[in-house]
Amino acid sequence: MAAAADLVVPTLAIRSSVAVELWSSAGSKQPFEHKPHLPREETKSSRSICFSSDGRYFAYSNGQEVKVLQASRDSAASWPVVCLLPRPKAFYLQFSPRGSYLCTWEHYAITKDRPEGSPNLLVYEVVTGIEVFAIVQKNQADWQPSWSADESIFALVVGGEALFYDLGEGAEKGFATTSRKIGGSRGGMLSLGPGNCPPFLAFYTPGAKGAPSMCKLYKYPALGQNQTVACKSFFQADRVEMLWNKRGSGLLLLTSTEVDKSGASYYGNQAVHFMATKGDTCSVPLSKEGPVHCVKWSPKATEFVVVYGFMPSKAALYNLKCDVVFDFGEGPRNCAYFNPFGNLIALAGFGNLPGAVEVWDVSKREKLTNLKCADTTVFEWHPNGEWFVTATTAPRLRISNGFKVYHYSGALLHETMWPQGQELLGIEWQQFADKTFSEPKITKAKHEGIKSSQPEASKKAYTPPHLRLLKEGKNPEKYLPQPSIPGLAPTTAAGGVNGNKRNNKNKQRSARKDVNVVNGGDADSAPTDVVDQAAPVARQSPVFVAADERRPQNTPRQKYQPDKAADQPPNSHGQGQPNGQHISDKERKIRSVAKKLSDIKKLKVRRSQGENLELNQLNKIKMEAQYLDELKALKQSA
């Protein structure tokens, strides 16, 4: 731990299926555990936990209210309650940049008493607990409002229009009335840059009717049509993710489409663009085909990393001119994480990848270690820049929940596995103000660690059973199931040629008669010989072969079409369709859009029941209005 923070105790906030609690450790060689003076509340209904950016406040929901606690710098002092907020259904929590305000969001709902719906995005003053702002915000994916770094400007997008509120000293209106507005088209997105006061801001407008999508940079409060600082237009963008660097001087745009019309990618089509507050814009060059998995800025604000391409993916480090300054090579990776100082980066492959993690010294362009963190759903660097936590959490994974703390050298410092029957739902480090920790010096020295209690996955290659038997000197044919005649006992099948034919028929009839006894009746009461007779019948299940499996060898899968005449049953009405009707392209499109709307309806039901949806599922819900318009247009032209 850095010398500048010798008295700072690292704290982990933990949300589980039974409680919300804080754990701490006395040092790198000491375990993380709950201390008596640290907060702990038993609750099965917590949806969110959140630290302020300087670690001064900690907020969490418990199913009855939202509690805001004040963090104590004294390792033996308790954390007093600052305020209680009456939001039992709070789903998300977010502090303003300086921790003066807390935003809460919950699912929008209509009741008999309030058919127009109640505000579901609320802002509270932390010190007093007073509600200062409330509005209806139906968009779950981009619910967070934007703030300037000094909290003098509060902004959010409602119905595609960006609303601005001036909160600085001398401001008369405050949260009561908007001071400025821009945009207005459906799908607009806003992002205020950090650092500068007043800030630069980016506003994105999606393309329509053949026009390109567009992102414009402004310097607040100059928001006129002719007052743009920079402008970038692009096609093939159903949605965009806007990423500012720490200084607020550079912006990365990750654009993507739901479907790649060329058919080259299942993930749709993605691209990365760069915009500078000086007016420069460019597209980030990518040297490999495939999706963009991750884009991250370095905390130094002068470099960024992109992980992209079909597996094994590439990872590259770029400067502000969008030139590649270092290529990390290829590997099974889809994530990148800079430590808070930008001198270390972890490249990892999580989700459907096996969990390989590489830690690199960024300044020396040198790999420090490789380690395996299987089933990781959470990864976060500690503010000291030397440690990181990995966790397996529910509902993404409901087994083997727990967390581990590592040193950047790969040494395991701590491990806690969650008890069976309980689930770990969330975990995050307490944040600290800038310069609390000094930048760590990176060395290749191996740090002393502990041994994991979890068994390592076998590294041996899989050997099929028949090859294992051959290695043992055994004949595999002796262990294969013997052929049998359906409906006959094995002994009868072996000698049925010379047996009495009437006897065989009686046994077959008996076997068929008693199949229901074995499969659906009381199996314990069935005679042993009847079970033996029925067993061969159960094994003769029909095998359905997919059309692709009937293609000739050496025929490209995408080009081969099975013989339609052979696949279709005889039908006097023609072409395999009832009453001789053909399904037109328009009907197919209507069915396709209706299916998408049905899927969205199911996702909205799951969301209303409190389930956390994946980002792609939330983006799918955002497309509902577009699909409804498309369906309406198709039916009108029918």
XYZ file of C-alpha atoms in Angstrom:
638
model
C 0.000 0.000 0.000
C 1.259 3.435 -0.826
C 2.858 5.431 1.966
C 0.507 8.357 1.474
C -2.385 6.189 2.617
C -0.916 4.234 5.529
C -3.867 5.159 7.734
C -6.540 4.470 5.096
C -8.337 1.183 5.689
C -9.559 -0.489 2.471
C -13.272 -1.330 2.681
C -15.441 -3.625 0.568
C -19.205 -3.127 0.321
C -21.033 -6.439 -0.069
C -24.641 -7.079 -1.071
C -25.903 -10.636 -0.642
C -29.198 -12.509 -0.478
C -29.210 -12.135 3.320
C -27.533 -8.794 4.151
C -25.732 -5.598 3.204
C -22.406 -5.288 5.000
C -18.938 -3.733 4.905
C -15.712 -5.716 5.253
C -12.194 -4.459 5.803
C -8.631 -5.683 6.104
C -5.728 -4.456 8.241
C -3.206 -5.024 5.459
C -2.161 -7.088 2.465
C -1.448 -10.150 4.620
C -4.626 -9.818 6.696
C -7.982 -11.312 5.657
C -11.041 -9.291 4.698
C -13.846 -9.728 7.215
C -16.730 -7.913 8.806
C -15.620 -5.844 11.809
C -18.002 -5.160 14.742
C -17.929 -1.379 14.192
C -18.749 -1.628 10.477
C -22.370 -1.481 9.261
C -24.310 -4.676 8.628
C -28.066 -4.960 8.050
C -29.881 -8.208 7.429
C -32.159 -7.839 4.421
C -33.250 -10.031 1.541
C -34.558 -7.131 -0.546
C -31.527 -4.953 -1.268
C -31.317 -3.958 -4.931
C -28.402 -1.516 -4.947
C -25.292 -0.309 -3.097
C -23.266 2.785 -3.945
C -20.259 4.823 -2.702
C -19.818 8.510 -3.446
C -16.827 9.263 -5.696
C -14.724 10.431 -2.735
C -15.842 7.563 -0.474
C -17.401 9.968 2.018
C -20.900 8.452 1.801
C -22.302 4.959 1.370
C -25.907 4.356 0.284
C -27.957 1.180 -0.026
C -31.562 0.054 -0.370
C -33.129 -2.522 1.939
C -36.656 -2.952 0.526
C -38.160 -0.445 2.989
C -36.061 2.683 2.474
C -32.720 3.980 1.230
C -30.073 4.607 3.885
C -27.151 7.002 3.485
C -24.229 6.484 5.882
C -21.191 8.667 6.476
C -17.919 6.779 6.171
C -15.499 7.059 9.066
C -11.746 7.461 8.543
C -11.179 6.041 12.020
C -10.750 2.268 11.698
C -12.550 1.732 15.018
C -15.408 4.234 14.621
C -18.931 3.444 13.466
C -20.606 4.845 10.324
C -23.488 7.138 11.374
C -26.729 7.446 9.385
C -26.922 10.749 7.483
C -30.457 10.429 6.113
C -33.257 7.965 5.361
C -35.093 8.238 2.041
C -38.635 6.832 1.591
C -37.900 4.817 -1.550
C -38.717 1.131 -0.810
C -38.614 0.186 -4.509
C -35.342 1.948 -5.357
C -33.577 -0.086 -8.032
C -30.540 2.081 -8.881
C -28.585 4.640 -6.831
C -26.066 7.265 -7.995
C -24.277 10.094 -6.180
C -23.498 13.424 -7.832
C -19.766 14.098 -8.497
C -19.168 15.826 -5.140
C -21.624 13.702 -3.172
C -24.053 16.554 -2.454
C -27.012 14.766 -4.070
C -28.248 11.184 -4.389
C -30.301 10.073 -7.409
C -32.671 7.107 -7.125
C -34.440 5.275 -9.950
C -37.219 2.684 -9.765
C -39.407 0.946 -12.312
C -42.133 3.122 -13.770
C -45.591 1.937 -12.699
C -49.206 2.992 -13.251
C -51.752 2.542 -10.461
C -55.504 3.120 -10.133
C -54.835 6.161 -7.984
C -52.195 7.533 -10.395
C -53.162 6.404 -13.929
C -50.646 8.885 -15.360
C -47.874 7.222 -13.341
C -45.666 8.595 -10.574
C -42.179 10.093 -10.979
C -39.616 7.304 -10.787
C -36.381 9.353 -10.994
C -35.823 11.419 -7.865
C -32.966 13.572 -6.559
C -32.361 14.113 -2.829
C -30.061 16.461 -0.975
C -27.832 14.175 1.073
C -27.274 16.329 4.166
C -30.980 17.080 4.718
C -32.652 14.143 2.968
C -35.004 16.591 1.208
C -36.394 15.701 -2.227
C -35.331 18.452 -4.655
C -36.310 16.977 -8.027
C -38.670 14.328 -9.440
C -39.553 13.330 -12.993
C -40.812 10.362 -15.031
C -37.879 8.548 -16.672
C -39.020 5.353 -18.397
C -35.646 4.603 -19.964
C -33.834 2.083 -17.766
C -30.681 1.659 -19.855
C -29.724 5.354 -19.804
C -31.551 6.521 -16.680
C -28.584 8.351 -15.108
C -28.704 12.154 -15.269
C -25.557 14.123 -16.165
C -23.698 16.535 -13.883
C -20.897 19.014 -14.356
C -17.843 18.285 -12.210
C -18.666 21.142 -9.823
C -22.389 20.194 -9.672
C -23.403 23.608 -11.060
C -25.243 21.985 -13.989
C -27.749 19.144 -13.868
C -29.041 17.673 -17.136
C -31.042 14.717 -18.409
C -32.792 13.510 -21.556
C -36.572 13.052 -21.593
C -38.291 12.030 -24.813
C -35.156 12.695 -26.857
C -34.838 16.280 -25.555
C -31.932 17.371 -23.317
C -33.033 19.494 -20.345
C -30.518 21.661 -18.438
C -30.850 23.078 -14.905
C -28.450 25.715 -13.505
C -27.600 25.050 -9.832
C -24.577 27.312 -9.371
C -24.318 30.247 -6.978
C -26.730 32.993 -7.900
C -28.877 30.687 -10.027
C -32.504 31.657 -9.485
C -34.340 28.704 -10.997
C -32.369 25.724 -9.670
C -34.246 22.425 -10.044
C -37.567 24.259 -10.449
C -37.274 25.190 -14.127
C -35.055 24.295 -17.055
C -32.616 26.966 -18.176
C -31.867 25.499 -21.648
C -33.005 22.744 -23.998
C -31.611 21.079 -27.122
C -32.662 18.191 -29.341
C -36.138 16.760 -29.415
C -35.938 13.777 -31.774
C -36.562 10.284 -30.445
C -33.419 8.435 -29.351
C -31.322 11.515 -28.479
C -28.521 10.992 -25.938
C -26.539 13.458 -23.796
C -23.213 13.273 -21.962
C -21.465 16.025 -19.996
C -17.692 15.863 -19.941
C -15.755 15.859 -16.640
C -13.018 18.261 -15.621
C -13.928 21.547 -17.280
C -16.302 24.053 -15.670
C -18.404 25.016 -17.530
C -18.200 21.654 -19.283
C -18.093 20.466 -22.835
C -21.037 18.255 -23.714
C -21.926 15.770 -26.428
C -25.396 15.303 -27.903
C -26.194 12.359 -30.180
C -29.052 12.315 -32.678
C -29.889 9.010 -34.450
C -30.283 9.027 -38.212
C -33.709 8.800 -39.860
C -35.020 8.327 -43.409
C -31.605 7.728 -44.905
C -29.889 10.598 -43.068
C -26.750 9.763 -41.045
C -26.560 9.691 -37.259
C -24.732 12.654 -35.761
C -22.865 13.581 -32.591
C -22.147 17.240 -31.820
C -19.860 18.774 -29.194
C -20.797 22.035 -27.474
C -19.225 24.269 -24.838
C -21.927 25.062 -22.270
C -23.888 27.353 -22.318
C -23.386 27.980 -26.072
C -25.869 25.436 -27.473
C -26.947 27.121 -30.708
C -27.041 25.367 -34.084
C -23.974 27.316 -35.255
C -22.059 27.005 -31.981
C -20.820 23.424 -32.277
C -17.204 22.767 -31.304
C -16.978 19.550 -33.327
C -19.326 17.351 -35.319
C -19.111 13.708 -36.389
C -21.621 11.951 -38.654
C -21.811 8.234 -39.375
C -24.119 5.615 -40.820
C -24.853 2.162 -39.398
C -25.564 3.230 -35.826
C -28.658 1.990 -33.994
C -27.126 3.045 -30.676
C -24.003 4.740 -29.347
C -21.944 4.652 -26.170
C -20.130 7.896 -25.273
C -16.886 7.682 -23.278
C -15.050 10.807 -22.034
C -11.456 10.832 -20.869
C -10.735 12.013 -17.331
C -9.860 15.581 -18.409
C -12.987 15.993 -20.521
C -10.886 16.856 -23.581
C -11.516 13.724 -25.677
C -14.590 11.638 -26.456
C -14.825 8.103 -27.857
C -17.993 6.928 -29.578
C -18.714 3.199 -29.779
C -21.419 2.870 -32.429
C -23.245 -0.373 -33.176
C -26.135 -1.837 -35.137
C -28.469 -4.626 -34.077
C -27.873 -6.591 -37.287
C -24.931 -6.771 -39.649
C -26.636 -6.561 -43.059
C -23.638 -8.197 -44.731
C -24.213 -11.310 -42.600
C -20.553 -11.403 -41.567
C -21.203 -11.024 -37.832
C -23.792 -12.311 -35.384
C -23.050 -9.311 -33.149
C -24.065 -6.668 -35.666
C -21.694 -4.021 -36.958
C -19.568 -1.814 -34.658
C -17.115 1.038 -35.048
C -15.119 3.423 -32.849
C -14.874 7.177 -33.495
C -12.875 9.892 -31.745
C -13.804 13.537 -31.120
C -11.645 16.208 -29.467
C -12.783 19.449 -27.872
C -10.232 21.187 -30.123
C -12.426 20.253 -33.087
C -10.598 17.184 -34.412
C -12.565 14.048 -35.357
C -11.543 10.713 -36.865
C -12.447 7.033 -37.054
C -10.318 4.632 -35.031
C -8.636 2.118 -37.389
C -9.189 -1.570 -36.553
C -7.014 -4.150 -38.280
C -9.158 -7.258 -37.713
C -12.709 -8.116 -38.697
C -15.255 -8.778 -35.981
C -17.061 -7.137 -33.062
C -15.658 -4.468 -30.753
C -15.641 -6.076 -27.311
C -14.369 -3.244 -25.136
C -13.173 0.377 -25.275
C -11.499 2.012 -22.247
C -9.695 5.293 -21.577
C -6.494 5.355 -19.563
C -6.809 7.499 -16.391
C -3.849 9.460 -17.806
C -6.320 10.705 -20.479
C -3.721 10.473 -23.272
C -4.253 6.845 -24.332
C -7.077 4.372 -24.801
C -7.340 0.649 -25.466
C -9.659 -1.240 -27.831
C -10.307 -5.000 -27.685
C -11.804 -6.137 -30.988
C -12.105 -8.841 -33.641
C -13.227 -12.432 -33.863
C -11.625 -14.782 -31.338
C -8.788 -14.807 -30.639
C -9.360 -11.051 -30.406
C -6.796 -8.276 -30.741
C -6.037 -5.553 -28.180
C -4.253 -2.325 -29.093
C -3.235 0.893 -27.327
C -3.920 4.179 -29.166
C -2.802 7.783 -28.672
C -4.931 10.915 -29.170
C -4.119 10.892 -32.889
C -5.741 7.420 -33.088
C -2.380 5.855 -33.973
C -1.553 2.419 -32.564
C 1.310 2.873 -30.091
C 1.356 -0.737 -28.882
C -0.210 -4.022 -29.992
C -0.929 -6.505 -27.185
C -1.322 -9.317 -29.709
C -4.156 -11.817 -29.920
C -5.798 -13.891 -27.201
C -9.109 -15.054 -25.671
C -10.052 -11.593 -24.343
C -13.132 -9.376 -24.305
C -12.453 -6.974 -21.400
C -9.842 -4.375 -20.406
C -9.350 -2.654 -17.043
C -6.851 0.143 -16.268
C -5.842 0.618 -12.646
C -6.616 4.108 -11.206
C -3.169 5.443 -12.187
C -3.069 4.051 -15.727
C 0.302 2.329 -15.246
C -1.238 -1.185 -15.182
C -3.861 -2.791 -17.390
C -5.611 -6.140 -17.054
C -6.808 -7.837 -20.260
C -9.313 -10.579 -19.559
C -11.753 -13.004 -21.156
C -14.942 -13.328 -19.099
C -18.526 -14.344 -19.835
C -18.407 -17.230 -22.325
C -14.577 -17.236 -22.235
C -12.530 -19.311 -19.762
C -11.389 -16.398 -17.572
C -7.756 -15.860 -18.572
C -6.306 -12.614 -17.169
C -3.108 -10.863 -18.319
C -1.603 -8.008 -16.298
C 0.625 -5.592 -18.265
C 2.999 -2.798 -17.286
C 1.687 -0.067 -19.597
C 4.724 2.236 -19.526
C 7.216 -0.569 -20.202
C 4.841 -2.404 -22.599
C 5.619 -5.605 -20.723
C 3.456 -8.484 -19.541
C 3.845 -9.137 -15.804
C 1.722 -12.213 -15.190
C -0.960 -14.604 -16.432
C -3.630 -16.014 -14.157
C -6.974 -17.811 -14.385
C -10.111 -16.265 -12.854
C -12.874 -18.582 -14.035
C -16.564 -17.609 -13.730
C -15.763 -13.963 -12.994
C -18.728 -11.576 -13.215
C -17.172 -8.597 -11.366
C -13.650 -7.161 -11.748
C -12.495 -3.931 -10.088
C -9.142 -2.376 -9.174
C -8.617 -1.086 -5.641
C -7.902 2.683 -5.414
C -4.327 1.915 -4.337
C -3.669 0.611 -7.873
C -2.003 -2.596 -6.639
C -4.885 -4.927 -5.781
C -7.979 -6.022 -7.659
C -11.056 -8.022 -6.721
C -12.783 -10.676 -8.820
C -16.175 -12.068 -7.882
C -18.724 -14.632 -8.996
C -22.168 -13.167 -8.356
C -25.836 -14.020 -8.827
C -28.082 -13.902 -10.750
C -25.485 -14.308 -13.508
C -24.141 -17.424 -11.780
C -25.944 -18.957 -8.822
C -23.306 -21.491 -7.796
C -19.763 -21.059 -6.487
C -20.467 -17.463 -5.446
C -17.625 -15.659 -3.706
C -14.791 -13.179 -4.194
C -10.994 -13.115 -4.350
C -8.493 -10.290 -3.917
C -5.253 -10.428 -5.933
C -1.998 -8.502 -6.062
C -1.068 -7.325 -9.569
C 1.774 -9.891 -9.582
C -0.878 -12.641 -9.570
C -0.578 -13.517 -5.857
C -3.874 -14.423 -4.197
C -4.285 -12.277 -1.066
C -7.771 -13.263 0.074
C -10.579 -15.676 -0.775
C -14.128 -15.993 0.560
C -16.656 -18.488 -0.811
C -20.306 -17.845 -0.070
C -22.211 -20.423 2.045
C -24.454 -22.872 0.232
C -28.006 -21.596 0.086
C -26.896 -17.933 -0.013
C -26.008 -15.756 -2.995
C -23.500 -12.957 -3.474
C -25.289 -10.238 -5.469
C -22.833 -7.339 -5.633
C -19.453 -6.111 -4.402
C -17.487 -2.876 -4.817
C -14.524 -1.000 -3.334
C -14.898 2.155 -1.306
C -13.707 5.075 -3.439
C -11.224 7.759 -2.350
C -10.435 11.321 -3.373
C -7.619 11.915 -5.856
C -4.085 11.888 -4.420
C -5.138 9.819 -1.399
C -2.825 7.127 -2.760
C 0.440 7.689 -4.550
C 1.169 5.902 -7.823
C 2.708 2.471 -7.073
C 6.090 1.511 -8.470
C 5.700 -1.538 -10.687
C 8.184 -4.379 -10.247
C 8.447 -7.982 -11.379
C 8.930 -9.199 -7.818
C 6.567 -11.997 -6.849
C 4.300 -11.074 -3.956
C 3.643 -13.628 -1.214
C 0.122 -15.021 -1.385
C -2.138 -17.836 -0.209
C -3.310 -21.039 -1.884
C -6.854 -21.145 -3.204
C -9.269 -23.556 -1.557
C -11.000 -24.189 -4.865
C -9.855 -27.185 -6.948
C -8.141 -26.348 -10.199
C -9.719 -27.530 -13.421
C -7.962 -30.536 -14.941
C -5.499 -29.610 -17.671
C -5.547 -33.125 -19.184
C -7.025 -33.525 -22.640
C -10.318 -35.405 -22.833
C -9.985 -39.067 -23.852
C -13.070 -40.907 -25.178
C -14.055 -44.080 -23.274
C -13.125 -46.513 -26.103
C -9.592 -45.058 -26.260
C -9.238 -45.320 -22.488
C -10.190 -49.020 -22.726
C -7.626 -49.583 -25.473
C -4.922 -48.023 -23.316
C -5.894 -50.423 -20.523
C -5.551 -53.374 -22.905
C -9.287 -54.141 -22.957
C -11.526 -54.867 -25.927
C -14.037 -52.010 -26.291
C -16.518 -54.238 -28.166
C -17.202 -56.227 -24.986
C -18.467 -53.095 -23.301
C -20.766 -51.953 -26.109
C -24.554 -52.522 -25.730
C -25.696 -55.734 -27.461
C -28.196 -55.414 -30.328
C -31.777 -56.319 -29.481
C -35.046 -56.791 -31.318
C -37.684 -54.222 -30.327
C -40.420 -55.779 -28.191
C -38.486 -58.938 -27.281
C -36.542 -59.858 -24.217
C -32.776 -60.214 -24.839
C -32.883 -64.030 -24.396
C -35.707 -64.345 -26.901
C -33.919 -62.127 -29.382
C -30.884 -64.383 -29.225
C -32.805 -67.608 -29.814
C -36.013 -66.356 -31.423
C -35.339 -68.158 -34.764
C -35.887 -71.612 -33.259
C -38.509 -70.558 -30.699
C -42.255 -70.967 -30.819
C -43.717 -68.165 -32.983
C -46.961 -67.999 -30.997
C -44.951 -67.766 -27.779
C -42.914 -64.902 -29.239
C -46.067 -63.009 -30.257
C -47.509 -63.395 -26.761
C -44.280 -62.032 -25.248
C -44.286 -59.088 -27.666
C -47.936 -58.324 -26.821
C -47.136 -58.592 -23.108
C -44.190 -56.262 -23.456
C -46.238 -53.633 -25.299
C -49.068 -53.989 -22.814
C -46.836 -53.386 -19.808
C -44.772 -50.512 -21.159
C -47.138 -48.056 -19.427
C -46.560 -49.825 -16.132
C -42.846 -49.155 -16.341
C -43.059 -45.607 -17.742
C -46.149 -44.202 -16.066
C -47.362 -46.596 -13.410
C -45.897 -48.038 -10.217
C -42.499 -49.294 -11.262
C -41.868 -51.024 -7.960
C -44.869 -53.315 -8.482
C -43.896 -54.373 -12.016
C -42.356 -57.850 -12.366
C -38.676 -57.954 -13.225
C -39.186 -59.832 -16.472
C -41.665 -57.214 -17.697
C -39.139 -54.434 -17.092
C -36.532 -56.384 -19.015
C -38.909 -56.862 -21.907
C -39.862 -53.203 -22.019
C -36.318 -51.864 -21.852
C -35.473 -52.516 -25.527
C -38.688 -50.731 -26.548
C -37.658 -47.585 -24.647
C -34.329 -47.521 -26.440
C -35.939 -47.451 -29.897
C -36.789 -43.730 -29.889
C -37.097 -41.937 -33.229
C -34.135 -39.814 -34.331
C -34.861 -36.505 -36.027
C -32.100 -35.322 -38.347
C -31.756 -31.612 -39.081
C -31.805 -30.551 -42.717
C -28.183 -29.402 -42.533
C -27.125 -32.937 -41.543
C -28.506 -34.347 -44.791
C -26.224 -32.257 -46.991
C -23.561 -34.019 -49.081
C -20.000 -33.930 -47.808
C -17.731 -31.079 -48.957
C -20.790 -28.888 -49.632
C -20.718 -25.388 -48.035
C -23.331 -25.239 -45.292
C -24.639 -21.816 -46.251
C -25.170 -22.692 -49.909
C -26.668 -26.189 -49.746
C -30.458 -26.409 -49.911
C -32.092 -29.765 -49.040
C -34.426 -31.301 -51.565
C -37.687 -29.513 -50.734
C -39.808 -32.117 -52.514
C -38.338 -34.849 -50.339
C -38.864 -32.861 -47.131
C -42.459 -31.792 -47.739
C -45.347 -34.178 -47.020
C -47.893 -34.830 -49.800
C -50.461 -32.077 -49.819
C -53.295 -31.783 -52.290
C -53.620 -28.045 -51.575
C -50.220 -27.283 -53.086
C -46.775 -26.198 -51.909
C -47.185 -27.616 -48.412
C -49.392 -24.662 -47.325
C -52.977 -25.150 -46.162
C -55.681 -24.216 -48.664
C -53.046 -23.503 -51.305
C -52.012 -20.209 -49.640
C -48.467 -18.850 -49.978
C -46.787 -16.786 -47.255
C -45.718 -13.509 -48.821
C -42.596 -11.579 -47.889
C -44.771 -8.969 -46.220
C -46.473 -11.591 -44.024
C -43.089 -12.976 -43.068
C -41.941 -9.498 -42.039
C -45.121 -8.977 -39.998
C -44.579 -12.279 -38.207
C -40.937 -11.428 -37.568
C -41.735 -8.017 -36.082
C -44.595 -9.479 -34.018
C -42.197 -12.089 -32.636
C -39.743 -9.340 -31.597
C -42.520 -7.404 -29.855
C -43.597 -10.571 -28.052
C -40.024 -11.088 -26.831
C -39.867 -7.470 -25.639
C -43.134 -7.922 -23.737
C -41.670 -10.942 -21.922
C -38.499 -8.994 -21.082
C -40.577 -6.130 -19.653
C -42.471 -8.590 -17.445
C -39.171 -9.997 -16.156
C -37.905 -6.477 -15.512
C -41.080 -5.520 -13.634
C -40.520 -8.522 -11.365
C -37.170 -7.075 -10.299
C -34.841 -9.147 -12.468
C -31.630 -7.461 -13.647
C -31.537 -7.604 -17.439
C -28.437 -7.796 -19.608
C -27.422 -4.728 -21.622
C -28.447 -6.316 -24.941
C -31.881 -7.103 -23.450
C -32.317 -3.503 -22.299
C -31.304 -2.273 -25.737
C -33.878 -4.617 -27.256
C -36.603 -3.044 -25.083
C -35.518 0.382 -26.324
C -36.373 -0.754 -29.876
C -40.060 -1.372 -28.999
C -41.355 1.927 -30.393
C -39.472 1.391 -33.652
C -40.909 -2.128 -34.024
C -44.440 -0.842 -33.309
C -44.087 1.795 -36.018
C -42.718 -0.817 -38.415
C -45.592 -3.205 -37.667
C -48.155 -0.432 -38.142
C -46.626 0.541 -41.487
C -46.594 -3.074 -42.682
C -50.257 -3.609 -41.771
C -51.347 -0.357 -43.411
C -49.657 -1.312 -46.667
C -51.068 -4.838 -46.588
